[in-house]
mmCIF file of N, CA and C in Angstrom:
data_model
loop_
_atom_site.group_PDB
_atom_site.id
_atom_site.type_symbol
_atom_site.label_atom_id
_atom_site.label_comp_id
_atom_site.label_asym_id
_atom_site.label_seq_id
_atom_site.Cartn_x
_atom_site.Cartn_y
_atom_site.Cartn_z
ATOM 1 N N MET A 1 0.830 -1.178 0.000
ATOM 2 C CA MET A 1 0.000 0.000 0.000
ATOM 3 C C MET A 1 0.876 1.242 0.000
ATOM 4 N N PRO A 2 1.350 1.678 -1.119
ATOM 5 C CA PRO A 2 2.205 2.859 -1.129
ATOM 6 C C PRO A 2 1.389 4.146 -0.956
ATOM 7 N N TYR A 3 1.772 4.943 0.003
ATOM 8 C CA TYR A 3 1.161 6.254 0.221
ATOM 9 C C TYR A 3 2.250 7.296 0.064
ATOM 10 N N PRO A 4 1.885 8.507 -0.351
ATOM 11 C CA PRO A 4 2.911 9.549 -0.500
ATOM 12 C C PRO A 4 3.587 9.828 0.831
ATOM 13 N N LYS A 5 4.850 10.213 0.780
ATOM 14 C CA LYS A 5 5.597 10.503 2.001
ATOM 15 C C LYS A 5 5.076 11.779 2.647
ATOM 16 N N LEU A 6 5.263 11.866 3.934
ATOM 17 C CA LEU A 6 4.860 13.027 4.707
ATOM 18 C C LEU A 6 5.931 14.103 4.547
ATOM 19 N N LYS A 7 5.559 15.230 3.967
ATOM 20 C CA LYS A 7 6.511 16.310 3.723
ATOM 21 C C LYS A 7 6.253 17.453 4.697
ATOM 22 N N PRO A 8 7.267 17.908 5.406
ATOM 23 C CA PRO A 8 7.072 18.988 6.374
ATOM 24 C C PRO A 8 6.538 20.274 5.748
ATOM 25 N N ASP A 9 6.842 20.528 4.483
ATOM 26 C CA ASP A 9 6.379 21.754 3.837
ATOM 27 C C ASP A 9 4.874 21.756 3.606
ATOM 28 N N ASP A 10 4.250 20.572 3.589
ATOM 29 C CA ASP A 10 2.805 20.476 3.354
ATOM 30 C C ASP A 10 1.992 20.559 4.637
ATOM 31 N N ILE A 11 2.666 20.630 5.784
ATOM 32 C CA ILE A 11 1.982 20.562 7.064
ATOM 33 C C ILE A 11 2.113 21.888 7.801
ATOM 34 N N LEU A 12 0.986 22.379 8.295
ATOM 35 C CA LEU A 12 0.987 23.599 9.097
ATOM 36 C C LEU A 12 1.240 23.268 10.567
ATOM 37 N N GLY A 13 0.670 22.159 11.034
ATOM 38 C CA GLY A 13 0.866 21.727 12.411
ATOM 39 C C GLY A 13 0.439 20.287 12.574
ATOM 40 N N SER A 14 0.923 19.643 13.634
ATOM 41 C CA SER A 14 0.528 18.265 13.894
ATOM 42 C C SER A 14 0.663 17.974 15.375
ATOM 43 N N ARG A 15 -0.033 16.913 15.814
ATOM 44 C CA ARG A 15 0.140 16.436 17.180
ATOM 45 C C ARG A 15 -0.083 14.940 17.196
ATOM 46 N N GLU A 16 0.631 14.279 18.083
ATOM 47 C CA GLU A 16 0.497 12.839 18.231
ATOM 48 C C GLU A 16 -0.671 12.545 19.171
ATOM 49 N N ILE A 17 -1.510 11.597 18.780
ATOM 50 C CA ILE A 17 -2.597 11.144 19.637
ATOM 51 C C ILE A 17 -2.041 10.029 20.510
ATOM 52 N N SER A 18 -2.159 10.174 21.821
ATOM 53 C CA SER A 18 -1.599 9.150 22.708
ATOM 54 C C SER A 18 -2.719 8.276 23.275
ATOM 55 N N PHE A 19 -2.400 7.008 23.418
ATOM 56 C CA PHE A 19 -3.308 6.039 24.003
ATOM 57 C C PHE A 19 -2.667 5.567 25.306
ATOM 58 N N THR A 20 -3.339 5.806 26.430
ATOM 59 C CA THR A 20 -2.735 5.502 27.717
ATOM 60 C C THR A 20 -3.404 4.354 28.459
ATOM 61 N N ASN A 21 -4.656 4.068 28.164
ATOM 62 C CA ASN A 21 -5.376 3.063 28.920
ATOM 63 C C ASN A 21 -6.018 2.064 27.970
ATOM 64 N N ARG A 22 -5.604 0.835 28.020
ATOM 65 C CA ARG A 22 -6.154 -0.192 27.128
ATOM 66 C C ARG A 22 -7.631 -0.460 27.408
ATOM 67 N N LYS A 23 -8.036 -0.346 28.648
ATOM 68 C CA LYS A 23 -9.397 -0.706 29.031
ATOM 69 C C LYS A 23 -10.442 0.280 28.505
ATOM 70 N N ASP A 24 -10.114 1.554 28.497
ATOM 71 C CA ASP A 24 -11.086 2.594 28.157
ATOM 72 C C ASP A 24 -10.975 3.113 26.734
ATOM 73 N N SER A 25 -10.196 2.473 25.904
ATOM 74 C CA SER A 25 -9.982 2.974 24.547
ATOM 75 C C SER A 25 -11.224 2.754 23.681
ATOM 76 N N ILE A 26 -11.647 3.798 22.978
ATOM 77 C CA ILE A 26 -12.774 3.658 22.052
ATOM 78 C C ILE A 26 -12.289 3.339 20.643
ATOM 79 N N HIS A 27 -10.968 3.336 20.456
ATOM 80 C CA HIS A 27 -10.359 2.965 19.186
ATOM 81 C C HIS A 27 -9.351 1.839 19.442
ATOM 82 N N PRO A 28 -9.837 0.614 19.667
ATOM 83 C CA PRO A 28 -8.932 -0.469 20.087
ATOM 84 C C PRO A 28 -7.888 -0.859 19.048
ATOM 85 N N GLN A 29 -8.226 -0.804 17.771
ATOM 86 C CA GLN A 29 -7.254 -1.193 16.751
ATOM 87 C C GLN A 29 -6.111 -0.181 16.669
ATOM 88 N N LEU A 30 -6.441 1.100 16.705
ATOM 89 C CA LEU A 30 -5.405 2.140 16.685
ATOM 90 C C LEU A 30 -4.554 2.066 17.948
ATOM 91 N N MET A 31 -5.207 1.835 19.088
ATOM 92 C CA MET A 31 -4.486 1.719 20.350
ATOM 93 C C MET A 31 -3.494 0.561 20.297
ATOM 94 N N ARG A 32 -3.919 -0.559 19.751
ATOM 95 C CA ARG A 32 -3.032 -1.726 19.678
ATOM 96 C C ARG A 32 -1.843 -1.467 18.747
ATOM 97 N N LEU A 33 -2.097 -0.854 17.594
ATOM 98 C CA LEU A 33 -0.995 -0.542 16.682
ATOM 99 C C LEU A 33 0.019 0.399 17.328
ATOM 100 N N CYS A 34 -0.471 1.358 18.097
ATOM 101 C CA CYS A 34 0.433 2.332 18.716
ATOM 102 C C CYS A 34 1.177 1.749 19.910
ATOM 103 N N MET A 35 0.477 1.028 20.773
ATOM 104 C CA MET A 35 1.118 0.540 21.994
ATOM 105 C C MET A 35 1.954 -0.717 21.767
ATOM 106 N N ASP A 36 1.503 -1.602 20.896
ATOM 107 C CA ASP A 36 2.208 -2.870 20.716
ATOM 108 C C ASP A 36 3.247 -2.833 19.600
ATOM 109 N N PHE A 37 3.043 -1.989 18.592
ATOM 110 C CA PHE A 37 3.936 -1.994 17.434
ATOM 111 C C PHE A 37 4.645 -0.666 17.209
ATOM 112 N N ASP A 38 4.532 0.244 18.169
ATOM 113 C CA ASP A 38 5.274 1.504 18.146
ATOM 114 C C ASP A 38 4.947 2.381 16.935
ATOM 115 N N LEU A 39 3.689 2.361 16.507
ATOM 116 C CA LEU A 39 3.239 3.272 15.464
ATOM 117 C C LEU A 39 2.633 4.507 16.121
ATOM 118 N N VAL A 40 2.356 5.523 15.329
ATOM 119 C CA VAL A 40 1.832 6.791 15.838
ATOM 120 C C VAL A 40 0.610 7.197 15.031
ATOM 121 N N VAL A 41 -0.424 7.683 15.727
ATOM 122 C CA VAL A 41 -1.549 8.317 15.057
ATOM 123 C C VAL A 41 -1.310 9.820 15.141
ATOM 124 N N LEU A 42 -1.247 10.459 13.983
ATOM 125 C CA LEU A 42 -1.020 11.903 13.925
ATOM 126 C C LEU A 42 -2.299 12.622 13.537
ATOM 127 N N GLN A 43 -2.568 13.713 14.216
ATOM 128 C CA GLN A 43 -3.602 14.642 13.782
ATOM 129 C C GLN A 43 -2.862 15.767 13.079
ATOM 130 N N VAL A 44 -3.140 15.932 11.800
ATOM 131 C CA VAL A 44 -2.356 16.834 10.962
ATOM 132 C C VAL A 44 -3.247 17.937 10.406
ATOM 133 N N GLN A 45 -2.736 19.138 10.437
ATOM 134 C CA GLN A 45 -3.404 20.255 9.781
ATOM 135 C C GLN A 45 -2.571 20.606 8.561
ATOM 136 N N ARG A 46 -3.155 20.364 7.402
ATOM 137 C CA ARG A 46 -2.408 20.586 6.161
ATOM 138 C C ARG A 46 -2.406 22.047 5.767
ATOM 139 N N ARG A 47 -1.487 22.345 4.897
ATOM 140 C CA ARG A 47 -1.328 23.684 4.354
ATOM 141 C C ARG A 47 -1.797 23.645 2.901
ATOM 142 N N ALA A 48 -2.626 24.594 2.493
ATOM 143 C CA ALA A 48 -3.121 24.641 1.117
ATOM 144 C C ALA A 48 -2.955 26.059 0.572
ATOM 145 N N PHE A 49 -2.636 26.132 -0.715
ATOM 146 C CA PHE A 49 -2.459 27.430 -1.354
ATOM 147 C C PHE A 49 -3.806 27.927 -1.871
ATOM 148 N N SER A 50 -4.163 29.151 -1.517
ATOM 149 C CA SER A 50 -5.399 29.771 -1.979
ATOM 150 C C SER A 50 -5.089 30.666 -3.176
ATOM 151 N N HIS A 51 -5.704 30.364 -4.309
ATOM 152 C CA HIS A 51 -5.476 31.175 -5.508
ATOM 153 C C HIS A 51 -6.184 32.522 -5.416
ATOM 154 N N ILE A 52 -7.182 32.622 -4.545
ATOM 155 C CA ILE A 52 -7.905 33.885 -4.375
ATOM 156 C C ILE A 52 -7.061 34.877 -3.578
ATOM 157 N N SER A 53 -6.551 34.445 -2.424
ATOM 158 C CA SER A 53 -5.764 35.349 -1.586
ATOM 159 C C SER A 53 -4.268 35.285 -1.861
ATOM 160 N N LYS A 54 -3.855 34.335 -2.719
ATOM 161 C CA LYS A 54 -2.444 34.174 -3.087
ATOM 162 C C LYS A 54 -1.548 33.908 -1.874
ATOM 163 N N ARG A 55 -2.044 33.103 -0.925
ATOM 164 C CA ARG A 55 -1.225 32.736 0.228
ATOM 165 C C ARG A 55 -1.620 31.357 0.731
ATOM 166 N N LEU A 56 -0.835 30.834 1.651
ATOM 167 C CA LEU A 56 -1.093 29.517 2.222
ATOM 168 C C LEU A 56 -2.095 29.631 3.366
ATOM 169 N N LEU A 57 -3.083 28.754 3.353
ATOM 170 C CA LEU A 57 -4.098 28.714 4.402
ATOM 171 C C LEU A 57 -4.145 27.313 4.995
ATOM 172 N N SER A 58 -4.725 27.205 6.175
ATOM 173 C CA SER A 58 -4.850 25.888 6.785
ATOM 174 C C SER A 58 -6.126 25.209 6.308
ATOM 175 N N THR A 59 -6.080 23.884 6.255
ATOM 176 C CA THR A 59 -7.262 23.092 5.906
ATOM 177 C C THR A 59 -7.764 22.424 7.176
ATOM 178 N N GLY A 60 -8.780 21.610 7.042
ATOM 179 C CA GLY A 60 -9.291 20.872 8.186
ATOM 180 C C GLY A 60 -8.298 19.840 8.673
ATOM 181 N N ASN A 61 -8.552 19.325 9.855
ATOM 182 C CA ASN A 61 -7.667 18.315 10.431
ATOM 183 C C ASN A 61 -7.859 16.977 9.748
ATOM 184 N N SER A 62 -6.782 16.231 9.635
ATOM 185 C CA SER A 62 -6.799 14.871 9.107
ATOM 186 C C SER A 62 -6.030 13.981 10.081
ATOM 187 N N PHE A 63 -6.325 12.694 10.013
ATOM 188 C CA PHE A 63 -5.658 11.727 10.867
ATOM 189 C C PHE A 63 -4.981 10.687 9.991
ATOM 190 N N LEU A 64 -3.813 10.211 10.406
ATOM 191 C CA LEU A 64 -3.094 9.186 9.655
ATOM 192 C C LEU A 64 -2.231 8.362 10.592
ATOM 193 N N ILE A 65 -1.816 7.190 10.094
ATOM 194 C CA ILE A 65 -0.932 6.305 10.844
ATOM 195 C C ILE A 65 0.458 6.391 10.227
ATOM 196 N N THR A 66 1.447 6.586 11.071
ATOM 197 C CA THR A 66 2.826 6.668 10.614
ATOM 198 C C THR A 66 3.731 5.979 11.633
ATOM 199 N N ASN A 67 5.004 5.894 11.329
ATOM 200 C CA ASN A 67 5.931 5.288 12.287
ATOM 201 C C ASN A 67 6.430 6.338 13.270
ATOM 202 N N ARG A 68 7.094 5.897 14.307
ATOM 203 C CA ARG A 68 7.578 6.789 15.359
ATOM 204 C C ARG A 68 8.620 7.775 14.811
ATOM 205 N N ASP A 69 9.278 7.425 13.739
ATOM 206 C CA ASP A 69 10.348 8.220 13.153
ATOM 207 C C ASP A 69 9.835 9.062 11.975
ATOM 208 N N TYR A 70 8.614 9.542 12.056
ATOM 209 C CA TYR A 70 7.972 10.211 10.917
ATOM 210 C C TYR A 70 8.642 11.523 10.540
ATOM 211 N N ARG A 71 9.355 12.157 11.455
ATOM 212 C CA ARG A 71 9.982 13.445 11.129
ATOM 213 C C ARG A 71 11.121 13.296 10.127
ATOM 214 N N THR A 72 11.782 12.143 10.146
ATOM 215 C CA THR A 72 12.903 11.956 9.231
ATOM 216 C C THR A 72 12.549 11.068 8.045
ATOM 217 N N THR A 73 11.744 10.020 8.265
ATOM 218 C CA THR A 73 11.424 9.114 7.165
ATOM 219 C C THR A 73 10.193 9.550 6.392
ATOM 220 N N GLY A 74 9.206 10.112 7.070
ATOM 221 C CA GLY A 74 7.988 10.552 6.398
ATOM 222 C C GLY A 74 7.101 9.425 5.910
ATOM 223 N N ARG A 75 7.282 8.197 6.429
ATOM 224 C CA ARG A 75 6.494 7.052 5.966
ATOM 225 C C ARG A 75 5.078 7.112 6.523
ATOM 226 N N ILE A 76 4.111 6.853 5.658
ATOM 227 C CA ILE A 76 2.694 6.852 6.027
ATOM 228 C C ILE A 76 2.127 5.473 5.717
ATOM 229 N N PHE A 77 1.328 4.935 6.655
ATOM 230 C CA PHE A 77 0.752 3.603 6.486
ATOM 231 C C PHE A 77 -0.752 3.629 6.283
ATOM 232 N N SER A 78 -1.344 4.798 6.085
ATOM 233 C CA SER A 78 -2.796 4.909 5.900
ATOM 234 C C SER A 78 -3.100 6.116 5.022
ATOM 235 N N PRO A 79 -4.309 6.163 4.490
ATOM 236 C CA PRO A 79 -4.710 7.392 3.789
ATOM 237 C C PRO A 79 -5.023 8.480 4.817
ATOM 238 N N TRP A 80 -5.158 9.706 4.352
ATOM 239 C CA TRP A 80 -5.536 10.814 5.220
ATOM 240 C C TRP A 80 -7.027 10.669 5.503
ATOM 241 N N CYS A 81 -7.415 10.490 6.743
ATOM 242 C CA CYS A 81 -8.818 10.303 7.127
ATOM 243 C C CYS A 81 -9.317 11.550 7.856
ATOM 244 N N ASP A 82 -10.593 11.869 7.650
ATOM 245 C CA ASP A 82 -11.166 13.067 8.269
ATOM 246 C C ASP A 82 -11.469 12.888 9.753
ATOM 247 N N THR A 83 -11.747 11.660 10.177
ATOM 248 C CA THR A 83 -12.066 11.410 11.580
ATOM 249 C C THR A 83 -11.265 10.214 12.091
ATOM 250 N N MET A 84 -11.182 10.112 13.406
ATOM 251 C CA MET A 84 -10.504 8.959 14.012
ATOM 252 C C MET A 84 -11.305 7.689 13.769
ATOM 253 N N LEU A 85 -12.629 7.805 13.676
ATOM 254 C CA LEU A 85 -13.452 6.623 13.416
ATOM 255 C C LEU A 85 -13.149 6.045 12.035
ATOM 256 N N GLU A 86 -12.991 6.895 11.017
ATOM 257 C CA GLU A 86 -12.611 6.428 9.677
ATOM 258 C C GLU A 86 -11.252 5.739 9.708
ATOM 259 N N LEU A 87 -10.316 6.298 10.474
ATOM 260 C CA LEU A 87 -8.987 5.704 10.582
ATOM 261 C C LEU A 87 -9.049 4.359 11.315
ATOM 262 N N GLU A 88 -9.892 4.265 12.337
ATOM 263 C CA GLU A 88 -10.081 3.006 13.065
ATOM 264 C C GLU A 88 -10.645 1.932 12.138
ATOM 265 N N ILE A 89 -11.625 2.289 11.314
ATOM 266 C CA ILE A 89 -12.221 1.334 10.365
ATOM 267 C C ILE A 89 -11.174 0.890 9.347
ATOM 268 N N PHE A 90 -10.378 1.829 8.831
ATOM 269 C CA PHE A 90 -9.324 1.475 7.891
ATOM 270 C C PHE A 90 -8.317 0.537 8.544
ATOM 271 N N ALA A 91 -7.907 0.849 9.780
ATOM 272 C CA ALA A 91 -6.916 0.027 10.476
ATOM 273 C C ALA A 91 -7.456 -1.373 10.742
ATOM 274 N N LYS A 92 -8.731 -1.474 11.038
ATOM 275 C CA LYS A 92 -9.325 -2.791 11.296
ATOM 276 C C LYS A 92 -9.343 -3.645 10.033
ATOM 277 N N LYS A 93 -9.654 -3.031 8.903
ATOM 278 C CA LYS A 93 -9.721 -3.773 7.636
ATOM 279 C C LYS A 93 -8.342 -4.100 7.071
ATOM 280 N N ASN A 94 -7.350 -3.274 7.355
ATOM 281 C CA ASN A 94 -6.042 -3.388 6.705
ATOM 282 C C ASN A 94 -4.886 -3.566 7.681
ATOM 283 N N HIS A 95 -5.140 -4.107 8.876
ATOM 284 C CA HIS A 95 -4.069 -4.183 9.864
ATOM 285 C C HIS A 95 -2.912 -5.087 9.428
ATOM 286 N N VAL A 96 -3.188 -6.128 8.669
ATOM 287 C CA VAL A 96 -2.110 -7.009 8.201
ATOM 288 C C VAL A 96 -1.194 -6.256 7.229
ATOM 289 N N ASP A 97 -1.777 -5.496 6.314
ATOM 290 C CA ASP A 97 -0.975 -4.718 5.360
ATOM 291 C C ASP A 97 -0.174 -3.617 6.072
ATOM 292 N N ILE A 98 -0.789 -2.983 7.055
ATOM 293 C CA ILE A 98 -0.096 -1.931 7.801
ATOM 294 C C ILE A 98 1.120 -2.512 8.517
ATOM 295 N N LEU A 99 0.917 -3.632 9.197
ATOM 296 C CA LEU A 99 2.028 -4.254 9.924
ATOM 297 C C LEU A 99 3.099 -4.796 8.985
ATOM 298 N N HIS A 100 2.693 -5.328 7.845
ATOM 299 C CA HIS A 100 3.678 -5.812 6.872
ATOM 300 C C HIS A 100 4.555 -4.670 6.386
ATOM 301 N N ASP A 101 3.936 -3.551 6.030
ATOM 302 C CA ASP A 101 4.714 -2.393 5.577
ATOM 303 C C ASP A 101 5.623 -1.864 6.678
ATOM 304 N N HIS A 102 5.131 -1.874 7.914
ATOM 305 C CA HIS A 102 5.916 -1.361 9.032
ATOM 306 C C HIS A 102 7.092 -2.283 9.372
ATOM 307 N N LEU A 103 6.846 -3.579 9.426
ATOM 308 C CA LEU A 103 7.881 -4.517 9.861
ATOM 309 C C LEU A 103 8.867 -4.903 8.770
ATOM 310 N N PHE A 104 8.379 -5.035 7.529
ATOM 311 C CA PHE A 104 9.231 -5.541 6.456
ATOM 312 C C PHE A 104 9.565 -4.510 5.394
ATOM 313 N N GLY A 105 9.144 -3.298 5.566
ATOM 314 C CA GLY A 105 9.440 -2.275 4.578
ATOM 315 C C GLY A 105 8.241 -2.001 3.699
ATOM 316 N N GLY A 106 8.401 -1.062 2.826
ATOM 317 C CA GLY A 106 7.305 -0.612 1.989
ATOM 318 C C GLY A 106 7.033 -1.511 0.804
ATOM 319 N N ASP A 107 6.909 -0.898 -0.324
ATOM 320 C CA ASP A 107 6.572 -1.576 -1.566
ATOM 321 C C ASP A 107 7.663 -2.565 -1.953
ATOM 322 N N ILE A 108 7.269 -3.697 -2.461
ATOM 323 C CA ILE A 108 8.238 -4.729 -2.859
ATOM 324 C C ILE A 108 9.117 -4.247 -4.013
ATOM 325 N N ASN A 109 8.633 -3.292 -4.800
ATOM 326 C CA ASN A 109 9.416 -2.760 -5.911
ATOM 327 C C ASN A 109 10.563 -1.856 -5.442
ATOM 328 N N GLU A 110 10.496 -1.386 -4.184
ATOM 329 C CA GLU A 110 11.573 -0.539 -3.654
ATOM 330 C C GLU A 110 12.790 -1.365 -3.272
ATOM 331 N N THR A 111 12.610 -2.640 -3.052
ATOM 332 C CA THR A 111 13.695 -3.506 -2.605
ATOM 333 C C THR A 111 14.482 -4.022 -3.790
ATOM 334 N N ASN A 112 15.785 -4.010 -3.684
ATOM 335 C CA ASN A 112 16.641 -4.553 -4.742
ATOM 336 C C ASN A 112 16.912 -6.015 -4.454
ATOM 337 N N TRP A 113 16.281 -6.899 -5.193
ATOM 338 C CA TRP A 113 16.473 -8.330 -5.019
ATOM 339 C C TRP A 113 17.616 -8.795 -5.916
ATOM 340 N N ARG A 114 18.472 -9.654 -5.385
ATOM 341 C CA ARG A 114 19.597 -10.148 -6.182
ATOM 342 C C ARG A 114 19.541 -11.639 -6.229
#
């Protein structure tokens, strides 16, 4: 599942969503990915160029799954979702693919096989 890399120039601001209590989590799949596999759920505010005002403006918040080292690698394991519930549904349906990309690397075409 190749997703575009996270570029700092496209982001106005972000924050990591933390999961602290396994018992009270309303997003169990996201909580498990973050606590057991060291992934991160980011709430991101993107930057968009307005052709009317000729400047950069902020867009609505989006949520995505990335690795703990997202500032340097920019790897994303999910599409940009508008709500945490959408991201939870995506993670539930695609958790095997997310973990495969996280543990074994990205696209098979990126690897040089000899």
